[in-house]
Amino acid sequence: MKKAFVPLVVLAAAIFAYAPVAINRAELESTMLLVQKIFYFHFATWMALTAAIAVCGVASVIYLFKGSPIADWYGVASAELVVIFGVFGLFSGSLWGRKAWGVWWQWDPRVTMATMLVLVFLGYLMVRKYGGPGSEKLAAAMGIFGAATAPFVYKSTDWWRNIHPPTSVVKTLGDKFPAAWDLVLYCSGAFLLLVVLLLAARVRLEALRAELDRLYLALED
Amino acid sequence: MVRRTLCACLSMALWSVSLLAQPGQEGFAPVTGAPASEQIPAAPLVISSYAFFLVLLFVYLWTIWRRIGKVEADMRNLERRQSDGGQRR
């Protein structure tokens, strides 16, 4: 990963530099017109968040049952990414809702559950920061339950119909609006690459912290 | 005669008022194709969304870079202390 990191950063920068150009050139959607263009980053950020949740869930399980410190590094790094992408997802959704729904915020099941999900992972980070010794295991349990919540958030629009569009909108996008679907894939790929890079940088920070702790212990001995 | 004339004028006035008055609105009614002046502009919302993402990303990258820098500085200090201790011995 060390050798590939810099080329991947350059690639991600190029992809993200071109993304606004491609989004600007994309056709307008018939009912929502310009504001629908928020969708491309809005959807991609939730894809990135889902990937980060999956990493956090798996890492938390491994850490809780095997005690692997590397799994713990991945757990805390991905939990931070869940919060970052969650905040952007909620913010971009709010801006879109202002135009499409006429309100900044709506207590729709999907929106409410997504907020709860982000709060669970914010709780994870707070437990890690202020929980003291042994908080890693408690946080890992929170990570598992946070990850278990994600499928409910995804299906919430189908089970409890409200103002947020159902999941079928994205499933049928390829047939109804192929150009938009290509752009959705492009942006989702860009965000997934970003997750990989941020995760690598953040895990390196945890590895350095572990090395620092080891040096402190060696000095005390 | 004057009283009859006044009554007639008053009746006419009241009748004309009832004719001029608009019927009361029973509730809000939806309208399709609101005028542009009444619509929320989309461009600032779209631009804000993408700008917020870039700001959030760069702030987060800066925090990672700063935290890594701090840990690396601590490690250098610690290694220096270790080497100083080794030389004294």
XYZ file of N, CA and C in Angstrom, chain A residues 16 23 34-35 37-41 77 80-81 84-85 87-88 91-92 95 98-99 102 104 191 194 198 201-202 204-205 208-209 211-212 215-216 218-219, chain B residues 39-54 56-57 60-61 63-64 66-76 78-79 81-82 89:
228
model
N -11.494 13.530 -8.709
C -12.325 14.532 -8.030
C -12.281 15.886 -8.732
N -20.365 16.484 -13.753
C -21.689 16.730 -13.158
C -22.339 17.955 -13.805
N -32.004 21.421 -11.721
C -30.608 21.594 -11.299
C -30.286 20.970 -9.939
N -31.213 21.084 -8.994
C -30.907 20.629 -7.625
C -30.661 19.115 -7.559
N -28.648 17.564 -9.139
C -27.208 17.304 -9.303
C -26.502 17.074 -7.958
N -27.150 17.449 -6.862
C -26.604 17.124 -5.537
C -26.535 15.617 -5.371
N -27.431 14.914 -6.048
C -27.549 13.453 -5.931
C -26.216 12.732 -6.157
N -25.409 13.205 -7.113
C -24.213 12.449 -7.499
C -23.219 12.292 -6.338
N -23.009 13.343 -5.580
C -22.122 13.231 -4.406
C -22.904 12.695 -3.203
N -10.399 3.858 12.762
C -10.209 4.668 11.546
C -11.498 4.716 10.716
N -14.339 6.834 12.256
C -14.158 8.266 11.995
C -14.672 8.626 10.594
N -14.403 7.744 9.639
C -14.874 7.982 8.264
C -16.395 7.931 8.183
N -17.548 11.303 9.283
C -17.248 12.344 8.278
C -18.228 12.251 7.096
N -18.358 11.049 6.537
C -19.261 10.887 5.382
C -20.720 11.043 5.792
N -21.887 13.054 8.140
C -22.157 14.497 8.285
C -22.378 15.116 6.905
N -21.528 14.747 5.942
C -21.706 15.309 4.599
C -22.999 14.798 3.961
N -25.853 16.710 5.463
C -25.813 18.112 5.047
C -26.291 18.266 3.601
N -25.747 17.420 2.719
C -26.134 17.526 1.304
C -27.616 17.167 1.128
N -29.687 20.201 2.069
C -29.706 21.214 1.004
C -30.641 20.794 -0.133
N -34.260 21.164 0.935
C -34.735 22.560 0.977
C -35.439 22.922 -0.330
N -34.898 22.416 -1.421
C -35.487 22.719 -2.734
C -36.585 21.703 -3.091
N -39.024 21.576 0.247
C -39.417 22.881 0.788
C -38.985 23.093 2.224
N -35.667 22.404 5.313
C -34.264 22.019 5.526
C -34.179 20.624 6.134
N -15.495 8.018 -4.537
C -15.661 8.042 -3.077
C -15.106 6.768 -2.429
N -11.512 7.175 -2.238
C -11.221 8.109 -1.142
C -11.263 7.394 0.209
N -8.135 7.435 2.725
C -8.284 8.012 4.065
C -8.085 6.944 5.135
N -4.375 6.322 5.497
C -3.707 7.409 6.236
C -4.050 7.337 7.723
N -5.302 7.061 7.990
C -5.768 7.042 9.394
C -5.217 5.815 10.143
N -2.378 4.428 9.470
C -0.963 4.747 9.700
C -0.804 5.560 10.989
N -1.746 6.497 11.213
C -1.716 7.283 12.455
C -1.833 6.365 13.674
N 1.404 4.477 14.199
C 2.428 5.341 14.799
C 2.172 5.543 16.293
N 0.904 5.696 16.643
C 0.555 5.854 18.069
C 0.928 4.605 18.864
N 3.296 2.527 18.084
C 4.762 2.514 18.141
C 5.270 3.477 19.226
N 4.599 4.624 19.325
C 4.966 5.612 20.353
C 4.744 5.034 21.752
N 7.490 2.699 22.546
C 8.731 3.410 22.884
C 8.681 3.949 24.320
N 7.517 4.478 24.722
C 7.360 4.982 26.099
C 7.577 3.855 27.106
N 9.244 1.089 26.633
C 10.653 0.678 26.585
C 11.515 1.642 27.400
N 11.171 2.930 27.341
C 11.932 3.941 28.083
C 11.741 3.773 29.587
N -39.709 30.999 -6.520
C -39.017 29.710 -6.422
C -37.665 29.860 -5.719
N -37.259 28.793 -4.996
C -35.955 28.787 -4.321
C -34.887 28.517 -5.383
N -33.853 29.353 -5.467
C -32.808 29.081 -6.478
C -32.025 27.823 -6.131
N -31.775 26.991 -7.134
C -31.096 25.699 -6.896
C -29.582 25.829 -6.891
N -29.051 26.761 -7.701
C -27.589 26.851 -7.867
C -26.843 27.041 -6.544
N -27.261 27.980 -5.649
C -26.521 28.122 -4.376
C -26.540 26.844 -3.541
N -27.637 26.084 -3.615
C -27.729 24.838 -2.838
C -26.753 23.795 -3.381
N -26.701 23.688 -4.704
C -25.792 22.706 -5.331
C -24.336 23.091 -5.053
N -24.017 24.372 -5.246
C -22.638 24.837 -5.024
C -22.253 24.669 -3.554
N -23.178 25.009 -2.637
C -22.893 24.859 -1.194
C -22.596 23.413 -0.853
N -23.355 22.502 -1.461
C -23.176 21.076 -1.181
C -21.762 20.623 -1.551
N -21.337 20.956 -2.770
C -20.019 20.529 -3.236
C -18.893 21.272 -2.504
N -19.125 22.550 -2.203
C -18.113 23.326 -1.470
C -17.955 22.771 -0.053
N -19.061 22.416 0.576
C -19.000 21.875 1.939
C -18.205 20.572 1.956
N -18.415 19.752 0.924
C -17.671 18.485 0.857
C -16.174 18.742 0.767
N -15.789 19.675 -0.097
C -14.356 19.968 -0.267
C -13.749 20.516 1.024
N -14.862 20.066 4.110
C -14.847 18.968 5.099
C -13.664 18.034 4.827
N -13.457 17.702 3.559
C -12.376 16.783 3.187
C -11.005 17.381 3.521
N -10.454 17.553 7.276
C -10.162 16.218 7.811
C -8.735 15.780 7.458
N -8.322 16.037 6.215
C -6.945 15.710 5.809
C -5.932 16.478 6.653
N -6.369 17.553 9.722
C -6.326 17.007 11.091
C -5.489 15.718 11.125
N -5.625 14.887 10.075
C -4.811 13.652 10.025
C -3.332 14.016 9.929
N -1.847 16.768 10.839
C -1.395 17.402 12.084
C -1.168 16.342 13.173
N -2.093 15.377 13.269
C -1.960 14.334 14.294
C -0.753 13.439 14.015
N -0.545 13.100 12.740
C 0.633 12.284 12.389
C 1.911 13.065 12.711
N 1.922 14.357 12.383
C 3.083 15.203 12.664
C 3.395 15.253 14.151
N 2.341 15.334 14.978
C 2.524 15.414 16.433
C 3.123 14.100 16.973
N 2.581 12.976 16.500
C 3.076 11.667 16.964
C 4.526 11.482 16.524
N 4.844 11.883 15.290
C 6.219 11.741 14.792
C 7.192 12.622 15.590
N 6.739 13.824 15.968
C 7.584 14.715 16.780
C 7.836 14.092 18.153
N 6.778 13.520 18.741
C 6.921 12.838 20.043
C 7.907 11.678 19.941
N 7.820 10.951 18.832
C 8.721 9.808 18.644
C 10.175 10.265 18.529
N 10.385 11.358 17.802
C 11.750 11.888 17.654
C 12.309 12.324 19.018
N 11.439 11.226 21.916
C 11.643 10.025 22.727
C 12.934 9.311 22.329
N 13.163 9.231 21.024
C 14.393 8.582 20.534
C 15.626 9.370 20.965
N 15.802 11.242 23.665
C 15.978 11.004 25.107
C 16.637 9.645 25.345
N 16.224 8.667 24.539
C 16.792 7.318 24.671
C 18.284 7.326 24.353
N 25.178 6.578 30.157
C 25.574 5.307 30.771
C 26.964 4.916 30.280
